[in-house]
Coordinates of C-alpha atoms in Angstrom, one line a residue:
Chain A
M1 CA 12.6 -11.6 -26.3
R2 CA 14.1 -8.5 -24.8
W3 CA 11.6 -5.6 -24.7
L4 CA 13.0 -2.1 -24.3
K5 CA 11.1 1.1 -23.8
F6 CA 13.1 3.9 -25.4
T7 CA 13.4 7.3 -26.9
A8 CA 15.1 8.3 -30.2
A9 CA 14.6 11.4 -32.1
G10 CA 12.2 12.7 -29.6
T11 CA 9.7 9.7 -30.0
T12 CA 9.2 7.1 -27.1
S13 CA 8.2 3.6 -28.2
W14 CA 8.7 0.0 -27.4
G15 CA 11.4 -2.0 -29.3
L16 CA 13.0 -5.5 -29.4
V17 CA 16.8 -5.7 -28.6
E18 CA 18.9 -8.2 -30.4
G19 CA 22.7 -7.8 -29.7
D20 CA 23.4 -4.1 -30.0
T21 CA 20.4 -3.2 -32.0
V22 CA 16.9 -2.2 -31.1
T23 CA 14.0 -2.7 -33.7
T24 CA 11.1 -0.2 -33.2
V25 CA 7.8 -2.0 -32.5
N26 CA 4.3 -0.5 -33.2
G27 CA 1.9 -1.2 -30.2
D28 CA 3.0 -2.6 -26.9
P29 CA 4.0 -6.1 -25.6
F30 CA 0.8 -6.4 -23.4
G31 CA -1.6 -5.8 -26.5
E32 CA -1.3 -5.9 -30.2
W33 CA 2.2 -5.3 -31.7
S34 CA 4.1 -5.5 -34.9
K35 CA 7.8 -5.1 -35.8
T36 CA 8.8 -2.3 -38.1
S37 CA 11.7 -2.0 -40.2
K38 CA 13.2 0.9 -38.2
T39 CA 16.3 0.1 -36.2
H40 CA 18.7 2.0 -33.9
A41 CA 22.1 1.2 -32.3
L42 CA 21.3 0.5 -28.6
K43 CA 24.0 3.0 -27.6
D44 CA 22.2 5.8 -29.4
V45 CA 18.8 5.7 -27.6
K46 CA 17.6 6.9 -24.3
I47 CA 16.6 3.9 -22.3
E48 CA 13.2 4.7 -20.5
L49 CA 11.4 3.2 -17.5
P50 CA 9.8 0.0 -19.0
L51 CA 6.5 0.8 -17.4
I52 CA 4.6 2.3 -14.4
P53 CA 2.7 -0.7 -12.8
R54 CA -0.9 -0.3 -11.8
T55 CA 0.0 -2.1 -8.5
F56 CA 3.6 -2.2 -7.3
Y57 CA 4.1 -5.2 -5.1
C58 CA 7.5 -5.8 -3.3
V59 CA 8.6 -8.8 -1.1
G60 CA 10.3 -7.7 2.1
L61 CA 12.3 -10.6 3.6
N62 CA 12.8 -13.5 1.1
Y63 CA 16.5 -14.5 1.5
L64 CA 18.2 -16.0 4.4
K65 CA 21.4 -14.0 4.6
H66 CA 19.5 -10.7 4.3
L67 CA 17.1 -11.9 7.0
K68 CA 20.0 -12.8 9.3
E69 CA 21.8 -9.5 8.8
A70 CA 18.7 -7.5 9.5
A71 CA 18.1 -9.4 12.6
D72 CA 21.7 -9.0 13.7
K73 CA 21.6 -5.3 13.3
A74 CA 18.3 -5.1 15.3
G75 CA 19.9 -7.4 18.0
T76 CA 17.2 -10.1 17.4
V77 CA 17.0 -13.7 16.4
P78 CA 16.1 -14.1 12.6
N79 CA 12.5 -14.9 12.2
V80 CA 12.0 -16.8 9.0
P81 CA 8.7 -16.1 7.4
D82 CA 6.2 -19.0 7.5
R83 CA 4.1 -17.8 4.6
P84 CA 4.6 -15.5 1.5
E85 CA 3.6 -12.0 2.4
I86 CA 3.7 -8.9 0.2
G87 CA 4.3 -5.2 0.6
Y88 CA 3.8 -2.2 -1.6
R89 CA 6.1 0.4 -3.0
A90 CA 5.1 3.9 -4.5
Q91 CA 5.0 4.6 -8.1
N92 CA 6.6 8.1 -7.7
A93 CA 9.9 6.6 -6.8
L94 CA 10.4 4.7 -10.1
I95 CA 13.3 5.9 -12.4
A96 CA 15.0 4.5 -15.4
H97 CA 18.4 2.8 -16.1
D98 CA 21.1 5.4 -16.1
E99 CA 19.0 8.1 -14.3
N100 CA 20.4 9.4 -11.0
V101 CA 19.2 8.4 -7.6
V102 CA 19.0 11.6 -5.6
I103 CA 19.7 11.2 -1.9
P104 CA 17.5 13.7 -0.1
A105 CA 19.5 16.4 1.7
S106 CA 18.0 15.4 5.1
A107 CA 19.1 11.7 4.7
T108 CA 21.8 10.1 6.8
E109 CA 24.8 8.4 5.3
K110 CA 22.9 5.0 5.7
I111 CA 21.8 4.8 2.0
H112 CA 21.8 1.1 0.9
Y113 CA 21.1 -0.7 -2.4
E114 CA 19.0 -3.9 -2.6
G115 CA 19.4 -5.9 -5.9
E116 CA 16.2 -7.6 -6.9
L117 CA 14.7 -9.7 -9.6
V118 CA 11.4 -8.2 -10.8
V119 CA 8.6 -10.3 -12.1
V120 CA 6.4 -8.5 -14.8
I121 CA 3.0 -9.8 -15.0
G122 CA 1.5 -10.2 -18.5
K123 CA -2.1 -11.2 -18.0
T124 CA -5.1 -10.6 -15.7
A125 CA -5.0 -13.4 -13.1
K126 CA -6.8 -14.5 -9.9
H127 CA -6.9 -17.8 -8.1
L128 CA -3.8 -19.2 -9.8
T129 CA -2.6 -22.7 -9.0
E130 CA 0.9 -24.1 -8.7
A131 CA 0.3 -25.7 -12.1
N132 CA -0.7 -22.5 -14.0
A133 CA 0.8 -19.8 -12.0
M134 CA 3.8 -19.1 -14.3
D135 CA 1.4 -18.5 -17.2
C136 CA 0.7 -14.9 -16.1
V137 CA 4.4 -14.0 -16.1
F138 CA 5.4 -11.9 -19.0
G139 CA 9.0 -11.5 -18.2
Y140 CA 11.7 -10.2 -15.9
T141 CA 13.7 -7.1 -15.1
I142 CA 15.9 -5.7 -12.4
G143 CA 15.1 -3.5 -9.5
N144 CA 17.2 -1.6 -6.9
D145 CA 15.1 -1.2 -3.8
V146 CA 17.1 1.8 -2.5
S147 CA 16.8 2.3 1.4
E148 CA 17.6 4.8 3.9
R149 CA 18.2 2.6 7.0
S150 CA 17.9 5.2 9.7
W151 CA 14.4 6.2 8.2
Q152 CA 13.6 2.5 7.9
K153 CA 13.8 2.2 11.8
A154 CA 11.9 5.4 12.3
D155 CA 9.1 5.4 9.6
R156 CA 5.7 3.9 9.9
G157 CA 5.2 1.8 6.8
L158 CA 8.7 2.6 5.3
W159 CA 7.2 5.6 3.7
R160 CA 10.3 7.7 3.2
A161 CA 12.7 5.0 3.8
K162 CA 11.8 3.0 0.5
N163 CA 9.6 5.4 -1.3
A164 CA 11.3 8.8 -1.7
D165 CA 11.5 10.1 -5.3
T166 CA 14.1 8.2 -7.4
F167 CA 14.5 5.4 -4.8
K168 CA 13.2 2.7 -7.2
P169 CA 15.4 2.3 -10.2
M170 CA 13.9 -0.5 -12.6
G171 CA 15.2 -1.8 -15.9
P172 CA 16.9 -1.7 -18.3
W173 CA 14.4 -3.8 -20.2
I174 CA 12.2 -6.8 -19.8
E175 CA 13.6 -10.2 -20.9
T176 CA 11.1 -12.9 -21.5
N177 CA 13.3 -15.9 -21.7
V178 CA 15.3 -16.8 -18.6
D179 CA 16.6 -20.0 -16.8
L180 CA 15.6 -19.0 -13.2
D181 CA 17.7 -21.8 -11.5
S182 CA 21.0 -20.9 -13.2
M183 CA 20.8 -17.1 -12.5
E184 CA 23.1 -15.1 -10.2
T185 CA 22.7 -11.6 -9.1
A186 CA 25.8 -9.6 -8.7
I187 CA 26.1 -6.1 -7.4
R188 CA 29.0 -3.7 -8.1
V189 CA 29.8 -0.3 -6.5
N190 CA 32.1 1.8 -8.8
G191 CA 33.1 -1.4 -10.7
K192 CA 34.0 -3.5 -7.6
E193 CA 31.8 -6.5 -6.7
T194 CA 30.1 -6.1 -3.3
G195 CA 27.5 -8.8 -3.3
R196 CA 26.6 -12.0 -5.2
F197 CA 23.8 -14.6 -4.7
H198 CA 21.7 -17.2 -6.5
T199 CA 18.8 -15.3 -7.7
N200 CA 16.2 -18.0 -7.3
E201 CA 17.3 -19.3 -3.8
M202 CA 14.4 -17.4 -2.2
I203 CA 12.7 -18.5 1.0
F204 CA 9.4 -18.4 -1.0
G205 CA 9.8 -18.6 -4.8
I206 CA 7.8 -17.0 -7.6
V207 CA 5.1 -19.7 -7.8
P208 CA 4.1 -19.7 -4.1
F209 CA 3.9 -15.9 -4.2
L210 CA 1.7 -16.0 -7.3
V211 CA -0.6 -18.6 -5.7
E212 CA -0.9 -16.8 -2.4
L213 CA -1.3 -13.2 -3.8
T214 CA -4.0 -14.3 -6.2
K215 CA -6.1 -15.8 -3.5
Y216 CA -6.8 -12.1 -2.6
F217 CA -5.5 -9.9 -5.5
T218 CA -6.2 -9.7 -9.1
L219 CA -3.0 -9.2 -10.9
S220 CA -3.1 -7.0 -14.1
P221 CA -0.7 -6.7 -17.1
G222 CA 2.1 -4.5 -16.2
D223 CA 1.9 -5.1 -12.5
V224 CA 5.4 -5.9 -11.0
I225 CA 6.5 -8.0 -8.1
W226 CA 10.0 -7.2 -6.7
M227 CA 11.3 -10.5 -5.2
G228 CA 13.6 -9.3 -2.4
T229 CA 17.4 -9.4 -2.0
D230 CA 20.2 -11.3 -0.2
G231 CA 23.2 -9.8 1.7
A232 CA 23.8 -6.4 2.7
S233 CA 25.1 -3.1 1.1
P234 CA 27.9 -0.7 2.2
D235 CA 26.8 2.9 2.8
L236 CA 26.7 4.7 -0.5
K237 CA 28.1 8.1 -1.0
D238 CA 27.6 11.1 -3.4
G239 CA 28.8 9.9 -6.9
D240 CA 28.8 6.2 -6.3
V241 CA 27.6 4.1 -9.3
V242 CA 25.8 1.0 -8.4
E243 CA 25.3 -1.8 -11.0
I244 CA 23.0 -4.8 -10.6
D245 CA 23.7 -7.7 -13.0
I246 CA 21.4 -10.6 -13.2
T247 CA 22.4 -13.5 -15.5
G248 CA 20.3 -13.6 -18.7
I249 CA 18.7 -10.2 -18.1
G250 CA 21.4 -7.6 -18.1
T251 CA 22.7 -4.7 -16.0
L252 CA 20.8 -2.0 -14.2
R253 CA 23.1 1.0 -13.5
N254 CA 22.5 4.2 -11.6
R255 CA 24.6 6.9 -10.1
F256 CA 23.9 8.1 -6.5
V257 CA 24.0 11.9 -6.0
R258 CA 23.2 13.9 -2.9
E259 CA 20.5 16.6 -3.1
K260 CA 22.1 20.1 -3.0
V261 CA 20.3 22.5 -0.7
Chain B
M1 CA -18.0 21.6 -9.8
R2 CA -18.9 17.9 -9.4
W3 CA -17.0 15.6 -11.7
L4 CA -18.4 12.3 -12.5
K5 CA -16.9 9.3 -14.5
F6 CA -19.8 7.4 -15.9
T7 CA -20.9 5.0 -18.6
A8 CA -24.0 5.4 -20.7
A9 CA -25.1 3.6 -23.8
G10 CA -21.8 1.7 -23.7
T11 CA -19.5 4.7 -23.6
T12 CA -17.5 5.8 -20.6
S13 CA -16.6 9.5 -20.1
W14 CA -16.4 12.3 -17.7
G15 CA -19.3 14.5 -17.0
L16 CA -20.4 17.4 -14.9
V17 CA -23.2 16.8 -12.3
E18 CA -25.7 19.5 -11.7
G19 CA -28.7 18.5 -9.6
D20 CA -29.9 15.3 -11.1
T21 CA -28.4 15.8 -14.5
V22 CA -25.0 14.9 -16.0
T23 CA -23.6 16.9 -18.8
T24 CA -21.1 14.9 -21.0
V25 CA -17.6 16.4 -21.2
N26 CA -15.0 15.8 -24.0
G27 CA -11.5 15.3 -22.4
D28 CA -10.8 15.0 -18.8
P29 CA -10.6 17.3 -15.8
F30 CA -6.7 17.0 -15.4
G31 CA -6.1 18.2 -19.0
E32 CA -8.1 19.8 -21.8
W33 CA -11.9 19.6 -21.6
S34 CA -15.1 21.1 -23.1
K35 CA -18.8 20.7 -22.2
T36 CA -20.9 19.0 -24.9
S37 CA -24.7 19.4 -25.4
K38 CA -25.3 15.8 -24.3
T39 CA -27.1 15.3 -21.0
H40 CA -28.3 12.3 -19.0
A41 CA -30.4 11.8 -16.0
L42 CA -28.1 10.9 -13.1
K43 CA -30.1 7.9 -12.3
D44 CA -29.8 6.4 -15.7
V45 CA -25.9 6.2 -15.9
K46 CA -23.5 3.7 -14.4
I47 CA -21.2 5.5 -11.9
E48 CA -17.6 4.5 -12.5
L49 CA -14.6 4.7 -10.4
P50 CA -13.4 8.4 -10.8
L51 CA -9.8 7.3 -11.5
I52 CA -7.0 4.8 -10.8
P53 CA -4.3 6.9 -8.9
R54 CA -0.7 6.5 -10.1
T55 CA 0.3 6.5 -6.3
F56 CA -2.3 5.6 -3.8
Y57 CA -1.5 7.3 -0.5
C58 CA -3.4 6.6 2.7
V59 CA -3.1 8.0 6.3
G60 CA -3.3 5.5 9.1
L61 CA -4.1 7.1 12.4
N62 CA -5.3 10.7 12.1
Y63 CA -8.3 11.1 14.3
L64 CA -8.2 10.8 18.1
K65 CA -11.2 8.6 18.8
H66 CA -10.0 6.0 16.3
L67 CA -6.6 6.0 17.8
K68 CA -7.9 5.5 21.3
E69 CA -10.2 2.7 20.2
A70 CA -7.4 0.9 18.3
A71 CA -5.1 1.3 21.5
D72 CA -7.9 0.0 23.8
K73 CA -8.3 -3.1 21.6
A74 CA -4.7 -3.8 21.7
G75 CA -4.4 -3.1 25.3
T76 CA -2.0 -0.3 25.0
V77 CA -1.8 3.5 25.7
P78 CA -2.7 5.7 22.7
N79 CA 0.4 6.9 21.1
V80 CA -0.5 10.1 19.2
P81 CA 1.7 10.6 16.1
D82 CA 4.2 13.5 16.4
R83 CA 4.5 14.0 12.6
P84 CA 2.4 13.3 9.5
E85 CA 3.4 9.9 8.1
I86 CA 1.9 8.2 5.1
G87 CA 1.1 4.7 3.9
Y88 CA 0.0 3.0 0.7
R89 CA -2.9 1.0 -0.6
A90 CA -3.2 -1.2 -3.7
Q91 CA -4.9 -0.1 -6.8
N92 CA -6.3 -3.6 -7.4
A93 CA -8.6 -3.2 -4.4
L94 CA -10.5 -0.1 -5.8
I95 CA -14.2 -0.4 -6.8
A96 CA -16.8 2.2 -7.7
H97 CA -20.0 3.4 -5.9
D98 CA -22.7 0.8 -5.8
E99 CA -20.3 -2.1 -6.6
N100 CA -20.2 -4.9 -4.1
V101 CA -17.4 -5.3 -1.6
V102 CA -16.7 -9.0 -1.7
I103 CA -15.6 -10.5 1.7
P104 CA -13.1 -13.3 1.0
A105 CA -14.4 -16.8 1.9
S106 CA -11.4 -17.2 4.3
A107 CA -12.0 -13.8 6.1
T108 CA -13.3 -13.8 9.8
E109 CA -16.5 -11.8 10.8
K110 CA -14.2 -8.9 11.7
I111 CA -14.9 -6.9 8.6
H112 CA -15.0 -3.2 9.3
Y113 CA -15.7 0.1 7.4
E114 CA -13.6 3.3 7.7
G115 CA -15.2 6.3 6.2
E116 CA -12.6 8.7 4.8
L117 CA -12.2 12.1 3.1
V118 CA -10.2 11.5 -0.1
V119 CA -8.0 14.4 -1.5
V120 CA -7.5 14.3 -5.2
I121 CA -4.4 15.9 -6.6
G122 CA -4.6 18.0 -9.7
K123 CA -1.1 19.2 -10.4
T124 CA 2.5 17.8 -10.3
A125 CA 3.9 19.1 -7.0
K126 CA 7.0 18.9 -5.0
H127 CA 8.4 21.0 -2.0
L128 CA 5.1 22.7 -1.3
T129 CA 4.8 25.2 1.4
E130 CA 2.1 26.0 3.9
A131 CA 1.1 28.9 1.7
N132 CA 0.8 27.1 -1.6
A133 CA 0.0 23.4 -0.6
M134 CA -3.7 23.7 -1.4
D135 CA -3.0 24.9 -4.9
C136 CA -2.3 21.2 -5.9
V137 CA -5.6 19.9 -4.7
F138 CA -8.1 19.3 -7.4
G139 CA -11.1 18.2 -5.3
Y140 CA -12.4 15.7 -2.8
T141 CA -14.1 12.4 -2.9
I142 CA -15.1 9.7 -0.5
G143 CA -13.3 6.4 0.4
N144 CA -14.2 3.4 2.5
D145 CA -11.0 1.9 3.9
V146 CA -12.5 -1.6 4.4
S147 CA -10.5 -3.7 6.8
E148 CA -10.3 -7.3 8.0
R149 CA -9.2 -6.8 11.6
S150 CA -7.9 -10.3 12.4
W151 CA -5.7 -10.0 9.3
Q152 CA -4.7 -6.6 10.3
K153 CA -3.1 -8.1 13.5
A154 CA -1.5 -11.0 11.5
D155 CA -0.3 -9.5 8.3
R156 CA 3.0 -7.8 7.6
G157 CA 2.2 -4.5 5.9
L158 CA -1.6 -5.1 6.1
W159 CA -1.3 -6.7 2.8
R160 CA -4.6 -8.7 2.8
A161 CA -6.2 -6.8 5.7
K162 CA -6.6 -3.5 3.8
N163 CA -5.9 -4.4 0.1
A164 CA -7.9 -7.6 -0.9
D165 CA -9.9 -7.0 -4.1
T166 CA -12.9 -4.8 -3.6
F167 CA -11.7 -3.5 -0.2
K168 CA -11.3 0.1 -1.4
P169 CA -14.6 1.7 -2.5
M170 CA -14.1 5.3 -3.9
G171 CA -16.6 7.7 -5.1
P172 CA -19.2 8.6 -6.2
W173 CA -17.7 11.6 -7.9
I174 CA -15.1 14.5 -7.3
E175 CA -16.4 17.6 -5.8
T176 CA -14.1 20.7 -6.3
N177 CA -16.0 23.1 -3.9
V178 CA -16.1 22.3 -0.3
D179 CA -16.0 24.1 3.0
L180 CA -13.7 21.8 4.9
D181 CA -14.4 23.2 8.4
S182 CA -18.1 22.8 8.1
M183 CA -18.1 19.2 6.9
E184 CA -19.3 16.1 8.9
T185 CA -18.7 12.5 8.0
A186 CA -21.7 10.2 8.8
I187 CA -21.8 6.5 8.3
R188 CA -24.9 4.3 8.0
V189 CA -25.3 0.5 8.0
N190 CA -28.6 -0.6 6.5
G191 CA -29.9 3.0 6.8
K192 CA -29.0 3.3 10.6
E193 CA -26.4 5.8 11.6
T194 CA -23.5 4.1 13.2
G195 CA -20.8 6.9 13.2
R196 CA -20.4 10.6 12.9
F197 CA -17.5 13.0 13.1
H198 CA -16.2 16.5 12.1
T199 CA -14.4 15.6 8.8
N200 CA -11.6 18.2 9.3
E201 CA -10.8 17.5 13.0
M202 CA -7.6 15.6 12.1
I203 CA -4.5 15.2 14.2
F204 CA -2.7 16.5 11.1
G205 CA -4.7 18.3 8.5
I206 CA -4.3 18.3 4.6
V207 CA -1.7 21.2 4.5
P208 CA 0.8 19.5 7.0
F209 CA 0.5 16.3 5.0
L210 CA 1.0 17.9 1.6
V211 CA 4.0 19.9 2.9
E212 CA 5.6 16.8 4.6
L213 CA 5.0 14.3 1.8
T214 CA 6.3 16.7 -0.9
K215 CA 9.7 17.1 1.0
Y216 CA 10.3 13.5 -0.4
F217 CA 7.6 12.6 -3.0
T218 CA 6.4 14.2 -6.3
L219 CA 2.6 14.2 -6.4
S220 CA 1.0 13.6 -9.8
P221 CA -2.4 14.5 -11.2
G222 CA -4.9 11.9 -10.2
D223 CA -2.9 10.8 -7.2
V224 CA -5.1 10.4 -4.1
I225 CA -4.5 10.8 -0.3
W226 CA -7.0 9.1 2.0
M227 CA -7.1 11.1 5.2
G228 CA -8.0 8.5 7.9
T229 CA -11.2 7.9 9.9
D230 CA -12.6 8.4 13.2
G231 CA -14.6 6.1 15.5
A232 CA -15.1 2.4 15.1
S233 CA -17.3 0.1 12.9
P234 CA -19.5 -2.8 13.9
D235 CA -18.7 -6.2 12.4
L236 CA -20.3 -6.2 8.8
K237 CA -22.2 -9.2 7.6
D238 CA -23.2 -10.6 4.2
G239 CA -25.8 -8.3 2.8
D240 CA -25.1 -5.2 4.8
V241 CA -25.2 -1.9 2.9
V242 CA -22.7 0.8 4.1
E243 CA -23.3 4.4 3.2
I244 CA -20.6 7.1 3.9
D245 CA -21.9 10.6 3.7
I246 CA -19.7 13.6 3.7
T247 CA -21.3 17.2 3.7
G248 CA -20.9 18.9 0.4
I249 CA -19.6 15.8 -1.4
G250 CA -22.3 13.2 -1.4
T251 CA -22.8 9.5 -0.4
L252 CA -20.6 6.5 -1.2
R253 CA -22.8 3.3 -1.0
N254 CA -21.7 -0.3 -1.2
R255 CA -23.2 -3.6 -0.5
F256 CA -20.9 -6.2 1.4
V257 CA -21.4 -9.8 0.2
R258 CA -19.5 -12.8 1.3
E259 CA -17.7 -14.8 -1.3
K260 CA -19.2 -18.2 -2.2
V261 CA -16.9 -21.1 -2.2

């Protein structure tokens, strides 16, 4: 199933997408819900941010090429993580599919995309095991972990570098049925492919992360875990359109515009 | 005004505290509200977590003694921050006044408190100036930024060290009228004072933080900013009760218990 949060005729609700049609749902996917008879053409609705997570988890270094490129830039040897560790992002930075990433006026030209698989949690969960970890996963969406690389070097805790307003596009919807091992992530800038990788070729996969995190944390319905990215991005300019495509989910598209002062 | 989130007779609502009495309020302090005629004795209600912030901001090093003690332990020279920078904490870790901090079974004995002033945001705000910054502040509460120091050295992004479930007690209520410059923070372990400092003697105060943050972030009603701590904590043991007292706000009290395996 493909769950879309959308607005039509001034009303925001959840819906189910089949082909080019959205069927409005009463309620929400994490609680009680029922399909209505009301439908819209997908092209006629405003796609909204699927949700604001209670806790917004994000994996830093989880793919080998990205790790090597980060180390090369820093002039160090790649240091492959020996255990799954997690970070946080800020809810203020989230925007929906087709909304603009606004590059702050004081940012350098080192604005990069990071195309990421996003795991959406469906159930309260703690102390998960390898056997039952995937039971808490509701579905998957796409994230763009937009980063300002000069701030990333200078900031404590990546506060501006990763979390400035509009730096976290997420969407367009949540897909509940995917085949993780066959998925590819492809990134395009202004229609031209600039990156491609096997989505599930992570240093630590979803199960090890869920097991390790829930030793310490209680996951809640609507929490998200951004799983990291592979490869590197070109510098993005005012007007560039970035599309992140993940097999079986869809395409997250956002235009980058520079803040006018 | 002193805003309390509480449960009485199975119902959770906001209330206003005067002396030892809570008056139930319809609605909430960030929107429409009205006082009712219903009152309870404060001692008869369950004090709840005042709120779950949309974004949970927390200042790391913001007092000189704490900075020096951290540097001494690391065998380095104190490096005083030259600008206000912010970090994040995880919503999963929040608990209310009088709820137990559960020390994970795998934690070392290096469990420390950090008594902090918490700024509660009342309005949507961006690009604040020195002149208008304080207008977005709704009130103040107390936070205990519980930390596992061996994890703090080992973890990327302090993920377990600061954010394990129950590591972020906050409360007991939100006080809207305080005199920042006359406030002291005092910490007691099992009734014995173990730390005291002038609450507002920060390296960067509330106004510089609000101005700097809102260059990049939109603050939302109910967001919180934990302002950092001074001094150092003894190692806390199973059964210890920590009280953090801030002049004009009140006392946040929590028992520390070790997880049974």
